[in-house]
PDB file of C-alpha atoms in Angstrom:
ATOM      1  CA  MET A   1       9.521 -24.713  77.026  1.00 46.00           C
ATOM      2  CA  SER A   2       6.260 -22.737  77.588  1.00 45.00           C
ATOM      3  CA  ARG A   3       3.229 -22.211  74.642  1.00 44.00           C
ATOM      4  CA  GLU A   4       3.617 -18.635  74.650  1.00 45.00           C
ATOM      5  CA  THR A   5       8.026 -19.393  73.923  1.00 47.00           C
ATOM      6  CA  GLU A   6       6.495 -22.141  71.495  1.00 50.00           C
ATOM      7  CA  THR A   7       4.573 -19.547  69.476  1.00 70.00           C
ATOM      8  CA  THR A   8       7.669 -16.202  69.477  1.00 81.00           C
ATOM      9  CA  MET A   9      10.543 -18.051  69.176  1.00 88.00           C
ATOM     10  CA  PHE A  10      11.657 -20.385  66.295  1.00 88.00           C
ATOM     11  CA  TRP A  11      12.304 -24.034  67.582  1.00 89.00           C
ATOM     12  CA  TRP A  12      15.573 -24.272  68.679  1.00 91.00           C
ATOM     13  CA  PRO A  13      16.921 -26.700  65.499  1.00 92.00           C
ATOM     14  CA  ALA A  14      15.706 -23.653  63.088  1.00 92.00           C
ATOM     15  CA  ARG A  15      18.152 -21.103  65.451  1.00 93.00           C
ATOM     16  CA  VAL A  16      21.019 -23.466  65.485  1.00 94.00           C
ATOM     17  CA  LEU A  17      20.837 -24.610  61.674  1.00 95.00           C
ATOM     18  CA  HIS A  18      20.337 -20.144  61.045  1.00 94.00           C
ATOM     19  CA  TRP A  19      23.223 -19.186  62.467  1.00 95.00           C
ATOM     20  CA  LEU A  20      25.534 -22.582  61.654  1.00 96.00           C
ATOM     21  CA  MET A  21      24.409 -21.426  57.884  1.00 95.00           C
ATOM     22  CA  ALA A  22      24.954 -17.500  58.592  1.00 95.00           C
ATOM     23  CA  ALA A  23      29.064 -18.747  59.442  1.00 96.00           C
ATOM     24  CA  MET A  24      29.084 -21.014  56.358  1.00 96.00           C
ATOM     25  CA  ILE A  25      27.183 -18.695  54.047  1.00 95.00           C
ATOM     26  CA  LEU A  26      29.929 -15.445  55.080  1.00 94.00           C
ATOM     27  CA  ALA A  27      32.664 -18.015  54.943  1.00 95.00           C
ATOM     28  CA  MET A  28      31.723 -19.253  51.630  1.00 93.00           C
ATOM     29  CA  LEU A  29      31.437 -15.883  50.271  1.00 90.00           C
ATOM     30  CA  PHE A  30      34.881 -14.977  51.690  1.00 90.00           C
ATOM     31  CA  VAL A  31      36.343 -18.021  50.218  1.00 92.00           C
ATOM     32  CA  GLY A  32      34.614 -17.471  46.447  1.00 89.00           C
ATOM     33  CA  ALA A  33      35.986 -14.054  46.540  1.00 87.00           C
ATOM     34  CA  GLY A  34      39.532 -14.952  47.289  1.00 88.00           C
ATOM     35  CA  LEU A  35      39.000 -17.625  44.925  1.00 87.00           C
ATOM     36  CA  VAL A  36      38.463 -15.040  41.947  1.00 83.00           C
ATOM     37  CA  ALA A  37      40.946 -12.952  43.210  1.00 82.00           C
ATOM     38  CA  SER A  38      43.789 -15.295  43.297  1.00 74.00           C
ATOM     39  CA  VAL A  39      46.155 -17.098  41.403  1.00 75.00           C
ATOM     40  CA  SER A  40      48.264 -18.063  43.796  1.00 76.00           C
ATOM     41  CA  GLN A  41      49.079 -21.612  45.606  1.00 81.00           C
ATOM     42  CA  ARG A  42      45.921 -20.418  47.854  1.00 85.00           C
ATOM     43  CA  HIS A  43      43.404 -20.858  44.978  1.00 85.00           C
ATOM     44  CA  ALA A  44      43.907 -24.957  45.091  1.00 85.00           C
ATOM     45  CA  TRP A  45      43.313 -24.687  48.558  1.00 88.00           C
ATOM     46  CA  LEU A  46      40.203 -22.686  48.722  1.00 90.00           C
ATOM     47  CA  LEU A  47      38.645 -24.290  46.077  1.00 89.00           C
ATOM     48  CA  ALA A  48      39.547 -27.490  48.082  1.00 88.00           C
ATOM     49  CA  LEU A  49      37.054 -25.959  50.834  1.00 92.00           C
ATOM     50  CA  HIS A  50      34.712 -23.993  48.843  1.00 93.00           C
ATOM     51  CA  LYS A  51      33.726 -27.412  47.212  1.00 93.00           C
ATOM     52  CA  PRO A  52      33.006 -29.165  50.350  1.00 94.00           C
ATOM     53  CA  LEU A  53      31.609 -26.100  51.921  1.00 95.00           C
ATOM     54  CA  GLY A  54      28.944 -25.770  48.912  1.00 95.00           C
ATOM     55  CA  ILE A  55      28.106 -28.925  49.326  1.00 96.00           C
ATOM     56  CA  ALA A  56      27.092 -28.708  53.185  1.00 96.00           C
ATOM     57  CA  ILE A  57      25.498 -25.985  52.609  1.00 96.00           C
ATOM     58  CA  LEU A  58      23.355 -27.426  49.875  1.00 97.00           C
ATOM     59  CA  LEU A  59      21.995 -30.312  52.157  1.00 97.00           C
ATOM     60  CA  LEU A  60      21.743 -28.120  55.392  1.00 97.00           C
ATOM     61  CA  ALA A  61      19.903 -25.907  53.491  1.00 97.00           C
ATOM     62  CA  LEU A  62      17.411 -29.013  52.641  1.00 97.00           C
ATOM     63  CA  LEU A  63      17.036 -30.097  56.208  1.00 96.00           C
ATOM     64  CA  ARG A  64      16.183 -26.418  57.025  1.00 94.00           C
ATOM     65  CA  LEU A  65      13.894 -25.792  54.111  1.00 94.00           C
ATOM     66  CA  ALA A  66      12.103 -29.510  55.528  1.00 95.00           C
ATOM     67  CA  LEU A  67      12.128 -28.255  59.284  1.00 93.00           C
ATOM     68  CA  ARG A  68      10.918 -25.136  58.273  1.00 91.00           C
ATOM     69  CA  LEU A  69       7.584 -26.718  56.761  1.00 92.00           C
ATOM     70  CA  TRP A  70       7.261 -29.175  59.265  1.00 92.00           C
ATOM     71  CA  ARG A  71       7.053 -26.538  61.778  1.00 92.00           C
ATOM     72  CA  ARG A  72       5.852 -23.041  60.717  1.00 89.00           C
ATOM     73  CA  PRO A  73       8.354 -20.007  62.695  1.00 89.00           C
ATOM     74  CA  PRO A  74       6.889 -17.245  64.533  1.00 89.00           C
ATOM     75  CA  PRO A  75       4.424 -14.693  63.369  1.00 89.00           C
ATOM     76  CA  LEU A  76       5.342 -11.353  62.387  1.00 88.00           C
ATOM     77  CA  PRO A  77       4.263  -8.419  65.094  1.00 87.00           C
ATOM     78  CA  HIS A  78       1.152  -6.884  63.770  1.00 85.00           C
ATOM     79  CA  GLU A  79       2.186  -3.749  63.232  1.00 87.00           C
ATOM     80  CA  LEU A  80       4.336  -4.552  60.213  1.00 87.00           C
ATOM     81  CA  GLY A  81       2.680  -3.080  56.952  1.00 89.00           C
ATOM     82  CA  PRO A  82       1.833  -5.399  54.529  1.00 92.00           C
ATOM     83  CA  ALA A  83       4.996  -4.112  52.041  1.00 92.00           C
ATOM     84  CA  LEU A  84       7.823  -5.134  54.867  1.00 90.00           C
ATOM     85  CA  ARG A  85       5.149  -8.425  55.599  1.00 91.00           C
ATOM     86  CA  LEU A  86       5.833  -8.560  51.972  1.00 94.00           C
ATOM     87  CA  ALA A  87       9.635  -7.888  51.811  1.00 93.00           C
ATOM     88  CA  ALA A  88      10.822 -10.484  54.767  1.00 92.00           C
ATOM     89  CA  HIS A  89       8.365 -13.307  53.200  1.00 93.00           C
ATOM     90  CA  ALA A  90       9.988 -12.731  49.524  1.00 96.00           C
ATOM     91  CA  SER A  91      13.300 -12.154  51.331  1.00 95.00           C
ATOM     92  CA  HIS A  92      13.516 -15.375  53.220  1.00 93.00           C
ATOM     93  CA  TRP A  93      11.836 -17.640  49.974  1.00 95.00           C
ATOM     94  CA  LEU A  94      14.989 -15.861  47.969  1.00 97.00           C
ATOM     95  CA  LEU A  95      17.536 -16.886  50.603  1.00 96.00           C
ATOM     96  CA  TYR A  96      16.166 -20.554  50.882  1.00 96.00           C
ATOM     97  CA  ALA A  97      15.987 -20.689  46.865  1.00 97.00           C
ATOM     98  CA  LEU A  98      19.525 -19.172  46.503  1.00 97.00           C
ATOM     99  CA  MET A  99      21.087 -21.593  49.019  1.00 96.00           C
ATOM    100  CA  LEU A 100      19.828 -24.386  46.776  1.00 97.00           C
ATOM    101  CA  ALA A 101      20.566 -22.952  43.136  1.00 97.00           C
ATOM    102  CA  MET A 102      24.409 -21.610  44.347  1.00 96.00           C
ATOM    103  CA  PRO A 103      25.637 -25.198  45.126  1.00 96.00           C
ATOM    104  CA  LEU A 104      23.758 -27.007  42.307  1.00 98.00           C
ATOM    105  CA  ILE A 105      25.081 -24.321  39.882  1.00 98.00           C
ATOM    106  CA  GLY A 106      28.181 -24.740  41.237  1.00 96.00           C
ATOM    107  CA  TRP A 107      27.802 -28.486  41.096  1.00 97.00           C
ATOM    108  CA  ALA A 108      26.796 -28.279  37.427  1.00 98.00           C
ATOM    109  CA  MET A 109      29.420 -25.928  36.340  1.00 97.00           C
ATOM    110  CA  LEU A 110      31.999 -27.827  37.362  1.00 96.00           C
ATOM    111  CA  SER A 111      30.260 -31.128  35.359  1.00 97.00           C
ATOM    112  CA  ALA A 112      30.139 -29.277  32.775  1.00 97.00           C
ATOM    113  CA  GLY A 113      33.920 -28.127  32.774  1.00 97.00           C
ATOM    114  CA  GLY A 114      34.695 -31.914  33.463  1.00 96.00           C
ATOM    115  CA  TYR A 115      36.107 -30.724  36.595  1.00 93.00           C
ATOM    116  CA  PRO A 116      35.264 -33.529  39.839  1.00 90.00           C
ATOM    117  CA  VAL A 117      33.520 -32.188  42.528  1.00 91.00           C
ATOM    118  CA  GLU A 118      35.836 -34.281  45.349  1.00 89.00           C
ATOM    119  CA  LEU A 119      35.068 -33.397  48.907  1.00 89.00           C
ATOM    120  CA  GLY A 120      37.732 -34.624  50.283  1.00 83.00           C
ATOM    121  CA  ALA A 121      39.040 -38.488  51.699  1.00 82.00           C
ATOM    122  CA  GLY A 122      38.227 -39.713  48.375  1.00 85.00           C
ATOM    123  CA  LEU A 123      34.719 -39.317  47.933  1.00 92.00           C
ATOM    124  CA  ARG A 124      33.823 -37.610  44.714  1.00 93.00           C
ATOM    125  CA  LEU A 125      30.774 -37.142  43.872  1.00 95.00           C
ATOM    126  CA  PRO A 126      28.389 -37.602  39.882  1.00 96.00           C
ATOM    127  CA  PRO A 127      28.618 -35.547  37.636  1.00 96.00           C
ATOM    128  CA  ILE A 128      25.048 -33.837  36.863  1.00 97.00           C
ATOM    129  CA  ALA A 129      25.389 -31.920  33.829  1.00 96.00           C
ATOM    130  CA  PRO A 130      27.562 -33.418  29.888  1.00 96.00           C
ATOM    131  CA  PHE A 131      30.656 -32.223  29.362  1.00 97.00           C
ATOM    132  CA  ASP A 132      30.028 -28.769  27.522  1.00 97.00           C
ATOM    133  CA  PRO A 133      32.737 -25.852  27.712  1.00 97.00           C
ATOM    134  CA  SER A 134      30.001 -23.371  26.434  1.00 97.00           C
ATOM    135  CA  TRP A 135      28.094 -24.654  29.203  1.00 97.00           C
ATOM    136  CA  PHE A 136      30.722 -24.087  31.939  1.00 97.00           C
ATOM    137  CA  ALA A 137      31.092 -20.227  30.676  1.00 97.00           C
ATOM    138  CA  ALA A 138      27.267 -20.150  31.110  1.00 98.00           C
ATOM    139  CA  LEU A 139      26.812 -21.693  34.464  1.00 98.00           C
ATOM    140  CA  ARG A 140      29.986 -20.036  35.630  1.00 96.00           C
ATOM    141  CA  TRP A 141      28.480 -16.256  34.547  1.00 96.00           C
ATOM    142  CA  LEU A 142      25.296 -17.540  36.651  1.00 98.00           C
ATOM    143  CA  HIS A 143      27.151 -18.693  39.389  1.00 96.00           C
ATOM    144  CA  ARG A 144      29.195 -15.511  39.872  1.00 94.00           C
ATOM    145  CA  SER A 145      26.284 -12.892  39.429  1.00 96.00           C
ATOM    146  CA  LEU A 146      23.795 -15.214  42.188  1.00 96.00           C
ATOM    147  CA  ALA A 147      26.756 -14.938  44.201  1.00 94.00           C
ATOM    148  CA  TYR A 148      26.260 -11.289  43.965  1.00 94.00           C
ATOM    149  CA  ALA A 149      23.066 -11.495  44.433  1.00 96.00           C
ATOM    150  CA  LEU A 150      23.495 -13.596  47.383  1.00 95.00           C
ATOM    151  CA  PHE A 151      25.818 -11.033  49.163  1.00 94.00           C
ATOM    152  CA  ALA A 152      23.045  -8.738  48.518  1.00 96.00           C
ATOM    153  CA  LEU A 153      20.806 -10.312  50.303  1.00 96.00           C
ATOM    154  CA  VAL A 154      22.453 -11.181  52.907  1.00 95.00           C
ATOM    155  CA  LEU A 155      23.346  -7.282  54.031  1.00 95.00           C
ATOM    156  CA  ALA A 156      19.863  -7.121  53.380  1.00 95.00           C
ATOM    157  CA  HIS A 157      18.751  -9.508  55.873  1.00 95.00           C
ATOM    158  CA  LEU A 158      21.294  -7.883  57.868  1.00 94.00           C
ATOM    159  CA  GLY A 159      20.177  -4.686  57.914  1.00 95.00           C
ATOM    160  CA  ALA A 160      16.770  -5.908  58.273  1.00 93.00           C
ATOM    161  CA  ALA A 161      17.916  -8.257  61.583  1.00 93.00           C
ATOM    162  CA  LEU A 162      19.498  -4.420  63.468  1.00 93.00           C
ATOM    163  CA  TYR A 163      16.074  -2.756  62.423  1.00 91.00           C
ATOM    164  CA  HIS A 164      14.099  -4.973  64.432  1.00 90.00           C
ATOM    165  CA  GLY A 165      16.085  -5.142  67.199  1.00 89.00           C
ATOM    166  CA  LEU A 166      17.994  -1.720  67.792  1.00 92.00           C
ATOM    167  CA  ILE A 167      15.020   0.545  66.069  1.00 92.00           C
ATOM    168  CA  ARG A 168      11.772  -1.543  66.292  1.00 89.00           C
ATOM    169  CA  ARG A 169      12.979  -4.016  69.151  1.00 88.00           C
ATOM    170  CA  ASP A 170       9.893  -5.942  68.392  1.00 87.00           C
ATOM    171  CA  GLY A 171      11.084  -8.843  69.317  1.00 85.00           C
ATOM    172  CA  VAL A 172      12.011 -10.280  65.707  1.00 86.00           C
ATOM    173  CA  LEU A 173      15.522 -10.406  65.920  1.00 88.00           C
ATOM    174  CA  ARG A 174      15.208 -12.147  69.575  1.00 88.00           C
ATOM    175  CA  SER A 175      12.981 -14.714  67.931  1.00 88.00           C
ATOM    176  CA  MET A 176      16.221 -16.282  66.365  1.00 87.00           C
ATOM    177  CA  THR A 177      18.502 -15.889  69.421  1.00 85.00           C
ATOM    178  CA  TRP A 178      18.269 -17.877  72.751  1.00 76.00           C
ATOM    179  CA  ARG A 179      16.737 -14.899  74.582  1.00 68.00           C
ATOM    180  CA  GLN A 180      12.817 -15.219  74.598  1.00 60.00           C
ATOM    181  CA  ARG A 181      11.156 -13.111  72.418  1.00 48.00           C
ATOM    182  CA  ALA A 182       8.459 -10.316  74.140  1.00 53.00           C
ATOM    183  CA  PRO A 183       4.991 -11.382  73.141  1.00 50.00           C
ATOM    184  CA  VAL A 184       3.307  -9.398  70.481  1.00 48.00           C
ATOM    185  CA  ALA A 185       0.301  -8.824  68.347  1.00 48.00           C
ATOM    186  CA  THR A 186       1.574 -11.190  65.410  1.00 47.00           C
ATOM    187  CA  GLN A 187       1.163 -11.858  62.306  1.00 52.00           C
ATOM    188  CA  ASP A 188       2.340 -14.863  59.618  1.00 54.00           C
ATOM    189  CA  ALA A 189       6.619 -14.799  59.455  1.00 51.00           C
ATOM    190  CA  PRO A 190       9.301 -15.663  57.934  1.00 54.00           C
ATOM    191  CA  ASP A 191      12.076 -18.468  58.450  1.00 50.00           C
TER     192      ASP A 191
END
């Protein structure tokens, strides 16, 4: 890989994790919506899918955050004003916060409700919160509220990606795909 590509493209492990996690988070949002909308036999199946998927997202988010801190992302185009740069940075750090908080809050919620977090194949996670029905109710509300916030943020992220890829055509979207980004004057960028 050329030095120019290195400075205009996200590192390939970051790109792989980005797209893998995007698919997992979208799946999780639909599974979560199915959980609150279903009281049928599907509920148990969706819950059995929701728990390990949430823990997988937590682990991959930790890995992704470590990679981001280890290897800086490519800078944003210089033409973006300070407000757009701030919005990009803030939204990306908020995405990281939600990718970490959502699974931890879900795990704590189940622990407070006395429900095991089973990942399949006999693997069960220890509780991370004491049994307390009032904590269960509060954490359940928080988990649901943050899910709506995550959904809104994912939509905003998708909108921003399309804005960069289809309207500005400034290479920001390409930097997260497998097509080399055209060199541009730059400033710091988020992951």
